[in-house]
Every structure is written in C-alpha cells, then in structure tokens.
Amino acid sequence: MLKKSLLYKFEQPKQIEKTSDFLKDLNIDQIISSILSSKKDYDLMEFYLSPLHNELDIKYRHEIFKDLDERNFLNSVIDFCNGIHKVKEVLNNISKLYYEKTKERFLLEAIQIYCNTIDKLYNYFLNTNLKSEGLMEFFNYLSSYVNSSDYTILHKNVVEITSSLDTVKYTLHIKYNNVKVTKYNGEADYSEEIKSFFQKFQQGNVPVYQFKYRNRDMNHIEAAIIDRVAKLYPDIFERLHNFAIQNQNFIAPEISKFEQEIQFYISYLEYIQPLRKEGLKFCYPDVSEKEKNIYCEDAFDIALAHKLIYSNEKIVCNSLSLNGEERIIILTGPNQGGKTTFARMYGQLHYFASLGLPIPGSSAKLFLPDNIFTHFERQENQINLHGKLQDDIVRINQILNQATSKSLLIINEMFSSTSLQDAIWLGKQIIEQISNLDILCIYVTFLEELSVFNNKTVSMISTVGQDKQTRTYRIIRHQADGKAYAKTIAQKYHLTYEDILRRLET
Amino acid sequence: MNVYLLYSNKMFDPQQPVPIQSETLIKDLELNTIFKSMAGNDEFILKNVKTLILSGLSDISEIEYRQMILKDCLKYPKETRELYLLACQGVDIEKNKYMGFLINYPSNVLNGSIKALELYIPILQKLYNLADWALAHYTSTGFKRFFQMIKEELSDSYIKLMKEHLKNLKFTNGILISANLSKNLRAETYTIHRFPIKKSTLKERIFGEKEPSFSFTISDKDEIGFNILSEIKDEGVRTISNIVAQSCDHIRSFFLQLKTELSFYIGCINLYEQIKNIGSYVNFPTPHPINTQQFFCQNLYNISLSLSLGKKIVGNTIDACGKQLTIVTGANQGGKTTFLQSVGQAYLMMQCGMFVACEVFSASIAPVFTHFKREEDKSMKSGKLDEELNRMSSIIDSIKPGSLLLMNESFASTNEREGSEIGIQIVSALIEKNINIIFVTHFYKFAKFFYDQSKNNYLFLRAEKPIDGKYSFILKEGKPLTTSFGEEIYNRTWNKQY
C-alpha cells in the first residue's frame, strides 16, 4: 500500500544537493523558501529538491494539478488538510497535559475530528469527476478505508462514547472546604425560579451585570471532582479509558502520507495564486527527454513577478524558440535591460518543469535536463583580478567536464576581468566546446563578437525604448548591435551615453 | 405590575418628547408660574408636570381617566401624599451602596442585592396594607385597578415566599450546582439549584437506598485549592447573581414609575391648595372631540396672574360655540392679553386631565399654538416684522386642522395698513384650513374686513373702556371701534396736569 505515491509512478526522484550553485544563481532557493514559509509543519523541502527525470512522471503530476485546478475540489482538499492539522494540534496539546482523564478526553476529540475530516473528504471525492491516475488511485484506497471494519468501528465508538459523555450531568454540594459529588437528579434551575418570582415588577429593560471569567486550565480540584464523577459513571469512563488505550495511533499511515504529499501541490498552487489573479498565465509544458527544439511564450521570472506584484509594477513577459540545430542563445544588449532576468527565467522554467509543476507562460515545450549548471559572476576581491579570471576558467572547465549532452547551461557575464581580446578568444573556445557537446545553453555577455558563431548559436538582445533610455525589458531575437570597440568598452563599465543619463537621474 | 395611573393602558415615559412649540407656549402663556406652584422646589415634580401639561391627550376617555384619579387625590390629599412618600422610599434604596468595590465578583453583587431586597420588604408590606383603605375610599378606575393589583400581587404569602428565597440565597448551607462535561472535562457553566426538601421517614432512613456520592475536603494548607474552590462557587452563582441584581432593579423601577406618575397628582394637589388659600376656585372641564368647535367658559380667569398677585381676580364668560374666528379689540390694558392667556392655559390644563381656572369650561380638544408680540430682536439679526413672519412660518410648519392659534397683536411691528393686509391673508387661509383662531388686535382695518363679511362663525369681542379710571377687565361682545380710546386717555392725562 505504501508503495503508491501521489508524487510519482515510475521512478522515485533523488534529492539533489541543497547547496547546488544553480539554485542560488537562479533565485530558485528564494522561491522555494517563499513557498515553504507558510508550510513549516510539513516536510516539503525534499520534494522541491527532487526533480523528475521521466516524461511520464511529469505527466502524472500534471494530471493531478489539472484535477486541482477545479476550485471546489481544491478547497475541499485544503479543508481536509486543515482538519488533519487540527487533529495533530490536539494531539500535540495532549502531550502537555497532566491529568489522565483529560488526555483521554482530548484523544477522543482528536479522533472525532479525524473521522469527520475523513468522511468529508470521501464525500468530496464522490462528488468530483477525477481524471488523474494519482488521485483516482488514492480514491480507491480511501473508499476501501472508509468502508473497512476498522474505520467503521472507530467511527461508531467515537460517536457513541462522545454522546454518552455528553449525557453525564453531576451535582456538587460545596460547603466551606468540602465538596460532595453526586449524580444530577433532575433538580430545577433555581435561577429561573427566582427570575419568574420577581418578573412582575419589571417595567422595561434593565442592564445585564458582567463578571470576570476565570482561568480555563484544568487544576487539581477539578480533577478531584472529575475522578469522583468517573466513579459515579464507571462504565462510561472505563469505556473511554479502554478506547484511548487501543487507539493511541489512529491516523492511517496512507492518510498521513496523502496529507503530506498533496501539500506539495497545494503549496505551489497557493504560491502562484496571486500571480494568476493578476492575469499572468501558467501552462503545462510538453517536456521531452530527447528533443531540443524548445519554445516558450509569454513567460516570466517567478521570483521577480512575486516581488513586483506587491509594488504594483507591470510584469513584462518574453518568449523564445529554438529551431533545427539551434542550441545556444547569446544574449547581449544594454545594461539593466533584463538580460539576467531572462537567463534566470530560462533556468527556472526548466527546473520547475522537471518538478512537474505548471510553469509561467501561455504555452511551452521544454527539455528535461539531467543537470542544470550555472556560471554567474562571483563577488571577489577586485584587487585579485588574476584570481578571478582563474576562478572563472576553472569553474567553466569543471562544469564542462561534468556536463553531458543532456545538461542545461546558463552563463552570465563570464571573463569580465580580463582584456577584451582575451575575453573574446576565451569565449569562442568555450562556445566551441558547448557546441560540440550539443547542450542547450544561454550565454549572457557584453561581447557582441560572440553573437555569431555557427549554426547552433542564436542572437537575442535586450531592448530600450525610442528615447534610448527607458528599459522595455523586452528580449527579442535579433542580431547584435555591432557597436564599435569603444562602445563595447564603455558598455562594460556602464559608461555609455544612455548609462550616464540614467545614472545621473537618481 | 403596571402602574397605569396616567394612561389607562400604558406607562408614562418621562422622556417622551414635547411638542415643538412648547418653549413658546411656556413664555407666551406664563406657564412657569403654574409649574412653580405645582412643584415648589422639587425638580422631579417640576420636570414631570411640565412634560404632561405640554403634551396633551387627544382621547377624551383618557382625559376622563385622569380626571377621576385627580378627583380622588383632591378628596384624600393626605393618603395620596403617603402613597407618594412610600414610592420615594422605594426609589431611595440603592443596591450599589451594599455591593462594595468589587462589583465584578458575582458573590458581592448577590449579597448587595439581597440586602437591598430585604429593605424593600417592609415598603411592599406597607403598600399592601394601604390597599384595603384605598379600595374602600378611592373611586377612580385607575386607583381601583392599581390597588386591586397590589392586593393580588403582594399578598402575605408572596412576601413570605420572598423572605424564604432571600434566606435561601444566602446559601448558608453551601451551594448546590450542576454541570455537564465540556471538551476538556471541566464544567462550561453551572446551574444552581435549591436544596431539595427531603422529608425522610424513619423507615426510609434505615432501609432506604442513599444517593451514591463521593466527597473530598480541601486541606487547610492548600491555599491554591481554596482559591480555586472560591472561583468555582463564584462561577456557580454567576447567573443567579445577575438575576437577583436585575430583580432588584426591577423593583426599584416599579417604585420609580409609581413615583413618577404620582408626581403629577401631587403637583395638582399643591396647586389646588394654593388656589383655595387665595380664596379662588377651579372646576373640572368637559372635553369635546376635536374639530367640533365647542367653546363655553363661565368666569374663566388667568390662573398665572391670580397666583402671581396672590388674590382672586375677575373672570370672563364667553359663548363661542360654532365660532372659528374670534377677534378681540378694545381698550389698551383692558384685559385682552390676560384673556387670551387664560384661554391657552385652560386648554392645556383640560387636555392633560387637570381642573381648569373657571366655574364652567367646555371645549373641543385642540393642539395650542401662540403667536404673541415680542420685544425688539436684541441680536439685531432681523427686523421686527421679519422676526414675526419667521415665527409665523414655523407655526405653519407644524399646525394641523383642528388646532387653536392664539394671536396677540400679531404684525403690530408694522403700520396698520400693511399689518392688516398681511393679517387678512394669513387668517383667511388658516380659516379655510379649519384652524381656529382667537386674534387680539388694535388694527381696525383688519377687524372691519372680517366684520363686514358677516359670517356666522366669526365672533367679535371688545375690552371695555375704563369707567372713572377703573378697568373692568371683562370682555363683551361688540363690533370693532375705530378707536382704542387713546384720545380719552390723552385728555385725562393732560387734564391731570392742570
């Protein structure tokens, strides 16, 4: 039974290194952090760090997401999770309690909530038209669980014991420091008697007298009272006691597992909900283990989008496509134009697609990489320029040694700490190796000389508006601007005409 | 237990609103003199008589209801005052005095309320004892109903039971409370019970099955336990404390209502005694339904003036039945204003169920409005005519068919020609809308206009000129004259100089 999972069908994914470079460079760590910030009670990090490597498993998750796209069903599942959460909360409180009988009573309460939650969930499932294999499989399990004798007996007992406890009524005769506990014998409410006795004088409304409320924790006096009540109703309390002992662990492991795994889906849906509300599109991409002719339409960087939503700024979407032999995008253009964002988006799309999640965009076809490598600038001590160049070269060398033709590579401003001639020469060497490996890559650089290399490279640029100053954040396929050497140098140090105007504005 | 001494079927609300023209009425009709006579220094009586006199009744049977009660009070002032005193004593008992500072603890509130309730008992008993005498002597429906109710509700057995309850509520035998189990097994709320009255026979005591019970005692050293037990007891008496405190409030409100409604009659008794002291007279009027144009008075005098002067003054006898418009002309200082005021006073007093300052008074019920001559507007915001017309306009806003409008030298702030013209316009319109008007004026043009119409429902009265320098202050029927005898007064005055 435990072999079935809501997260995969064919191949259990393995967790990657939490400290992997690409997670930080692509801001994916921020995204995951954000998603999990309100889900501390669940252990979801593992799931977000285990990408799938199987097209079929990706489809498996897509189907479940599609079922959850139905609002009512999603709400009912969230309801269920809240119910189980409440149960766990009550169980947690029990451990802090001191009196045996109170613990037992709370356990009864927890089981009551559990049964109600399960019943409700079952009902929701009955009334929903499910299409995903994962959820239908779980529904089969749920049906047999709800109809099993174990559950039915549990349910029956909890209802019976609760209602018999509700019938218990006792009287206290308190005189000085003596307390006598007896069964309630039908005595009349004296307050009511007094009220009707004085009723005749009433002329109109009079104020109600408010009194303080006392502390609500159990104490040794009331425990002593309850002990005696238990002696007056020995059968009921014995039944409670036995029931509590037999049912210390009442949560079915499959239910627990479902609650955990479904939170993976819910957590992501809750994270993208505000973006969807603003009209941003999400889609279920075609993911291929073989084909590298990828495209995506109207996509955006999720982390950035989340930030911009709260400051009411507009989010610019971009598209890209690679046809035929095309594999490597060389992205050049004015600084602050959204190039790094675009590169991050490229990486995020692929990573989230490999987790089987709906991704930003109106439609997409992506590749399923075996690994994602990133080469972003490191903030080094500027004096040690030699060290930085060496570091760059060593890193890219390590990456290319590990990479396979199924990897994904994202390079952001490499070799910026050496002369242009060196940088261009080095760049060309690297691109040749990348081309030979036939891997998908995006290379953000200020070196426009690299933008044309062979039939595998594609030039894209970041654009500015008519006034040469406003950033549009639009990235388009276009040949590089072909500016002179000087302009290129100036670009490198952010000293172009446009740069200076912009920088002096603030 | 309803007091119902001012209305036959509902309680009097001292906060009820008075008509919008009330302040004007008080000023123009000199009502403060009447109020003061009725209340003396008693603010409580003053407030209530003021409200009642200004808001009249429109139902004849209600007026008669009050008249009958008032007649009983005038016949037995001493006993009525005793009853009022009893109500005052009841109102004076304030449970808050006995509750101490910790008023949000149920047991404190309960104990304070019990003390107050114990103090109410003798007063309730005195009230009950008064009932027998009252039923034998008072003849009004109101008083009879009230005391019948007292006899039924405050019987000896009721008082006995009250004493028993108060004893129980002291819980000298401990408290008996019951509870259910909540989600953490503690009690959510407690219900409190009386101790069952068990009378067990000797046989039962030997052979009978005792109730199963389990007890425990808190050790003297367990201070925390003691405090918790105190809290449980307080929790147990929470509901009943509220109810007992509210019951206290109910009893006090009963006495307050009684005091409030009686205050009116006490005021009337005070006024009656003062009238008698100055040797004057009053009588109970006969009210008629609204819009029936009934008006007859015999020796109607201005009660405020009489009280101010401290002596009996002359009255007027007028038959104005079927008359919608009455115009009063004649000698200055001849008693015109005095007469107008006496009419207004009589209407108000009749309509709240009081006696009236006359020998005979019979009139249709009507809401009263006044439009009297005023001093120059001190704030200089508007001219005098402006001010008059402004006031007139406010009256038009509220006045309805069947009302009585008393106009005293209206529009005298301008000349006769203009003033008459304005007056003719306004009065003609009001007449058409079934408003009854008594108009005092020295505008001959105005008076002649209506006189010439020769209508049956117009009446013309004249204040007589002085004979040997002495005024009669009596109005007689007579057509308007061109002069108000100013020439005569001039001559006399100048002649005196020689």
PDB file of C-alpha atoms in Angstrom, chain A residues 101-102 105-106 109 165-195 197-222 224-226 228-229 231-232 237 240, chain B residues 1 11 95 103-106 109 117 124 153-154 158 161-162 165 168-169 172-181 183-187 190-195 211-218 220 222 225-226 228-229 231-233 235 238-240 242-243 245-247 249-251 253-254 257:
ATOM      1  CA  LYS A 101      -8.743  11.542  32.022  1.00  0.00           C
ATOM      2  CA  THR A 102      -8.376  14.905  30.315  1.00  0.00           C
ATOM      3  CA  ARG A 105     -10.989  13.076  26.505  1.00  0.00           C
ATOM      4  CA  PHE A 106      -8.834  15.094  24.150  1.00  0.00           C
ATOM      5  CA  GLU A 109     -11.847  14.779  20.447  1.00  0.00           C
ATOM      6  CA  LEU A 165     -20.095  11.619  27.887  1.00  0.00           C
ATOM      7  CA  ASP A 166     -22.340  14.453  26.799  1.00  0.00           C
ATOM      8  CA  THR A 167     -25.165  12.935  28.792  1.00  0.00           C
ATOM      9  CA  VAL A 168     -23.167  12.968  32.017  1.00  0.00           C
ATOM     10  CA  LYS A 169     -24.529  15.533  34.445  1.00  0.00           C
ATOM     11  CA  TYR A 170     -23.453  15.778  38.066  1.00  0.00           C
ATOM     12  CA  THR A 171     -24.099  17.964  41.076  1.00  0.00           C
ATOM     13  CA  LEU A 172     -21.673  19.498  43.523  1.00  0.00           C
ATOM     14  CA  HIS A 173     -22.616  20.363  47.048  1.00  0.00           C
ATOM     15  CA  ILE A 174     -19.960  22.785  48.208  1.00  0.00           C
ATOM     16  CA  LYS A 175     -19.896  23.800  51.854  1.00  0.00           C
ATOM     17  CA  TYR A 176     -16.828  25.591  53.247  1.00  0.00           C
ATOM     18  CA  ASN A 177     -13.990  23.400  52.012  1.00  0.00           C
ATOM     19  CA  ASN A 178     -15.978  20.257  51.495  1.00  0.00           C
ATOM     20  CA  VAL A 179     -17.158  19.048  48.098  1.00  0.00           C
ATOM     21  CA  LYS A 180     -19.723  16.316  47.630  1.00  0.00           C
ATOM     22  CA  VAL A 181     -20.244  14.918  44.130  1.00  0.00           C
ATOM     23  CA  THR A 182     -23.481  13.174  43.150  1.00  0.00           C
ATOM     24  CA  LYS A 183     -25.384  12.348  40.003  1.00  0.00           C
ATOM     25  CA  TYR A 184     -27.754  15.019  38.778  1.00  0.00           C
ATOM     26  CA  ASN A 185     -31.242  14.186  39.889  1.00  0.00           C
ATOM     27  CA  GLY A 186     -33.421  16.422  37.763  1.00  0.00           C
ATOM     28  CA  GLU A 187     -33.296  19.382  40.145  1.00  0.00           C
ATOM     29  CA  ALA A 188     -34.856  22.546  38.750  1.00  0.00           C
ATOM     30  CA  ASP A 189     -32.918  25.632  37.790  1.00  0.00           C
ATOM     31  CA  TYR A 190     -33.206  27.946  40.781  1.00  0.00           C
ATOM     32  CA  SER A 191     -32.191  30.993  38.727  1.00  0.00           C
ATOM     33  CA  GLU A 192     -35.252  30.523  36.562  1.00  0.00           C
ATOM     34  CA  GLU A 193     -37.438  30.216  39.606  1.00  0.00           C
ATOM     35  CA  ILE A 194     -36.107  33.460  41.082  1.00  0.00           C
ATOM     36  CA  LYS A 195     -36.445  35.172  37.722  1.00  0.00           C
ATOM     37  CA  PHE A 197     -40.755  35.202  41.015  1.00  0.00           C
ATOM     38  CA  PHE A 198     -39.615  38.806  40.542  1.00  0.00           C
ATOM     39  CA  GLN A 199     -40.859  39.099  36.956  1.00  0.00           C
ATOM     40  CA  LYS A 200     -43.980  41.000  37.982  1.00  0.00           C
ATOM     41  CA  PHE A 201     -42.035  44.128  38.917  1.00  0.00           C
ATOM     42  CA  GLN A 202     -40.402  44.530  35.538  1.00  0.00           C
ATOM     43  CA  GLN A 203     -41.204  47.847  33.890  1.00  0.00           C
ATOM     44  CA  GLY A 204     -38.738  47.779  30.999  1.00  0.00           C
ATOM     45  CA  ASN A 205     -35.194  46.678  30.213  1.00  0.00           C
ATOM     46  CA  VAL A 206     -32.526  46.747  32.879  1.00  0.00           C
ATOM     47  CA  PRO A 207     -28.741  46.363  32.472  1.00  0.00           C
ATOM     48  CA  VAL A 208     -27.018  42.989  32.481  1.00  0.00           C
ATOM     49  CA  TYR A 209     -24.254  42.503  35.040  1.00  0.00           C
ATOM     50  CA  GLN A 210     -20.893  41.480  33.599  1.00  0.00           C
ATOM     51  CA  PHE A 211     -18.498  39.381  35.615  1.00  0.00           C
ATOM     52  CA  LYS A 212     -14.882  38.360  35.067  1.00  0.00           C
ATOM     53  CA  TYR A 213     -14.188  34.950  33.588  1.00  0.00           C
ATOM     54  CA  ARG A 214     -11.865  32.641  35.417  1.00  0.00           C
ATOM     55  CA  ASN A 215      -8.832  30.734  34.255  1.00  0.00           C
ATOM     56  CA  ARG A 216      -9.595  27.910  31.897  1.00  0.00           C
ATOM     57  CA  ASP A 217      -6.888  25.360  32.717  1.00  0.00           C
ATOM     58  CA  MET A 218      -7.521  22.093  34.492  1.00  0.00           C
ATOM     59  CA  ASN A 219      -6.468  22.045  38.148  1.00  0.00           C
ATOM     60  CA  HIS A 220      -6.196  19.544  40.968  1.00  0.00           C
ATOM     61  CA  ILE A 221      -9.549  20.462  42.492  1.00  0.00           C
ATOM     62  CA  GLU A 222     -11.493  19.936  39.320  1.00  0.00           C
ATOM     63  CA  ALA A 224     -10.582  15.534  42.014  1.00  0.00           C
ATOM     64  CA  ILE A 225     -14.181  16.330  41.076  1.00  0.00           C
ATOM     65  CA  ILE A 226     -13.872  14.535  37.758  1.00  0.00           C
ATOM     66  CA  ARG A 228     -15.434  11.230  41.528  1.00  0.00           C
ATOM     67  CA  VAL A 229     -17.734  11.807  38.593  1.00  0.00           C
ATOM     68  CA  LYS A 231     -16.775   6.755  39.975  1.00  0.00           C
ATOM     69  CA  LEU A 232     -20.430   7.700  39.555  1.00  0.00           C
ATOM     70  CA  PHE A 237     -15.266   6.313  31.822  1.00  0.00           C
ATOM     71  CA  LEU A 240     -13.306   5.930  27.354  1.00  0.00           C
TER      72      LEU A 240
ATOM     73  CA  MET B   1     -47.217  45.029  37.802  1.00  0.00           C
ATOM     74  CA  MET B  11     -46.868  53.536  31.222  1.00  0.00           C
ATOM     75  CA  LYS B  95     -28.236  48.235  45.998  1.00  0.00           C
ATOM     76  CA  ILE B 103     -18.564  44.704  41.641  1.00  0.00           C
ATOM     77  CA  ASN B 104     -17.394  42.217  39.103  1.00  0.00           C
ATOM     78  CA  TYR B 105     -17.467  39.329  41.530  1.00  0.00           C
ATOM     79  CA  PRO B 106     -20.809  37.540  41.459  1.00  0.00           C
ATOM     80  CA  VAL B 109     -23.284  41.548  43.689  1.00  0.00           C
ATOM     81  CA  LEU B 117     -34.264  43.298  48.682  1.00  0.00           C
ATOM     82  CA  LEU B 124     -44.023  46.434  49.918  1.00  0.00           C
ATOM     83  CA  GLU B 153     -49.566  40.532  43.734  1.00  0.00           C
ATOM     84  CA  LEU B 154     -48.168  41.477  47.126  1.00  0.00           C
ATOM     85  CA  TYR B 158     -45.907  36.271  48.334  1.00  0.00           C
ATOM     86  CA  LEU B 161     -42.082  33.325  49.914  1.00  0.00           C
ATOM     87  CA  MET B 162     -39.830  36.291  49.171  1.00  0.00           C
ATOM     88  CA  HIS B 165     -35.986  32.983  48.836  1.00  0.00           C
ATOM     89  CA  ASN B 168     -32.004  30.515  50.511  1.00  0.00           C
ATOM     90  CA  LEU B 169     -29.948  32.955  48.517  1.00  0.00           C
ATOM     91  CA  THR B 172     -25.747  29.254  54.496  1.00  0.00           C
ATOM     92  CA  ASN B 173     -25.908  25.556  53.757  1.00  0.00           C
ATOM     93  CA  GLY B 174     -23.383  25.723  50.967  1.00  0.00           C
ATOM     94  CA  ILE B 175     -24.315  25.799  47.293  1.00  0.00           C
ATOM     95  CA  LEU B 176     -25.727  23.102  45.067  1.00  0.00           C
ATOM     96  CA  ILE B 177     -24.667  23.352  41.439  1.00  0.00           C
ATOM     97  CA  SER B 178     -24.757  21.015  38.479  1.00  0.00           C
ATOM     98  CA  ALA B 179     -22.727  20.778  35.299  1.00  0.00           C
ATOM     99  CA  ASN B 180     -22.028  18.804  32.150  1.00  0.00           C
ATOM    100  CA  LEU B 181     -18.652  17.739  30.838  1.00  0.00           C
ATOM    101  CA  LYS B 183     -14.342  19.094  25.811  1.00  0.00           C
ATOM    102  CA  ASN B 184     -11.648  19.116  28.442  1.00  0.00           C
ATOM    103  CA  LEU B 185     -13.940  17.587  31.073  1.00  0.00           C
ATOM    104  CA  ARG B 186     -14.223  20.839  33.030  1.00  0.00           C
ATOM    105  CA  ALA B 187     -17.593  22.445  33.521  1.00  0.00           C
ATOM    106  CA  TYR B 190     -23.001  25.704  36.240  1.00  0.00           C
ATOM    107  CA  THR B 191     -26.708  25.658  37.008  1.00  0.00           C
ATOM    108  CA  ILE B 192     -27.634  26.444  40.552  1.00  0.00           C
ATOM    109  CA  HIS B 193     -30.310  24.610  42.500  1.00  0.00           C
ATOM    110  CA  ARG B 194     -32.280  24.848  45.674  1.00  0.00           C
ATOM    111  CA  PHE B 195     -31.677  22.251  48.266  1.00  0.00           C
ATOM    112  CA  GLU B 211     -27.840   8.505  46.794  1.00  0.00           C
ATOM    113  CA  PRO B 212     -24.379   7.370  45.742  1.00  0.00           C
ATOM    114  CA  SER B 213     -21.940  10.188  46.403  1.00  0.00           C
ATOM    115  CA  PHE B 214     -18.234  10.816  46.705  1.00  0.00           C
ATOM    116  CA  SER B 215     -16.711  13.625  48.725  1.00  0.00           C
ATOM    117  CA  PHE B 216     -13.407  15.238  49.426  1.00  0.00           C
ATOM    118  CA  THR B 217     -12.163  18.024  51.642  1.00  0.00           C
ATOM    119  CA  ILE B 218      -9.553  20.613  50.835  1.00  0.00           C
ATOM    120  CA  ASP B 220      -6.354  23.947  55.360  1.00  0.00           C
ATOM    121  CA  ASP B 222      -3.992  24.143  50.362  1.00  0.00           C
ATOM    122  CA  GLY B 225      -7.097  24.793  46.207  1.00  0.00           C
ATOM    123  CA  PHE B 226      -9.195  27.068  48.374  1.00  0.00           C
ATOM    124  CA  ILE B 228      -9.959  27.532  43.048  1.00  0.00           C
ATOM    125  CA  LEU B 229     -12.954  26.376  45.063  1.00  0.00           C
ATOM    126  CA  GLU B 231     -13.792  30.591  41.910  1.00  0.00           C
ATOM    127  CA  ILE B 232     -15.966  27.567  41.265  1.00  0.00           C
ATOM    128  CA  LYS B 233     -18.516  28.877  43.764  1.00  0.00           C
ATOM    129  CA  GLU B 235     -18.924  30.611  38.773  1.00  0.00           C
ATOM    130  CA  ARG B 238     -22.873  33.830  38.276  1.00  0.00           C
ATOM    131  CA  THR B 239     -26.280  33.501  36.639  1.00  0.00           C
ATOM    132  CA  ILE B 240     -28.351  33.829  39.762  1.00  0.00           C
ATOM    133  CA  ASN B 242     -27.244  38.605  37.675  1.00  0.00           C
ATOM    134  CA  ILE B 243     -30.892  37.678  38.032  1.00  0.00           C
ATOM    135  CA  ALA B 245     -29.437  42.082  40.830  1.00  0.00           C
ATOM    136  CA  GLN B 246     -31.791  42.603  37.945  1.00  0.00           C
ATOM    137  CA  SER B 247     -34.747  41.772  40.164  1.00  0.00           C
ATOM    138  CA  ASP B 249     -33.513  46.835  39.559  1.00  0.00           C
ATOM    139  CA  HIS B 250     -36.998  45.751  38.561  1.00  0.00           C
ATOM    140  CA  ILE B 251     -38.440  46.532  41.982  1.00  0.00           C
ATOM    141  CA  SER B 253     -38.043  50.694  38.597  1.00  0.00           C
ATOM    142  CA  PHE B 254     -41.546  49.829  39.764  1.00  0.00           C
ATOM    143  CA  GLN B 257     -42.589  54.533  37.872  1.00  0.00           C
TER     144      GLN B 257
END
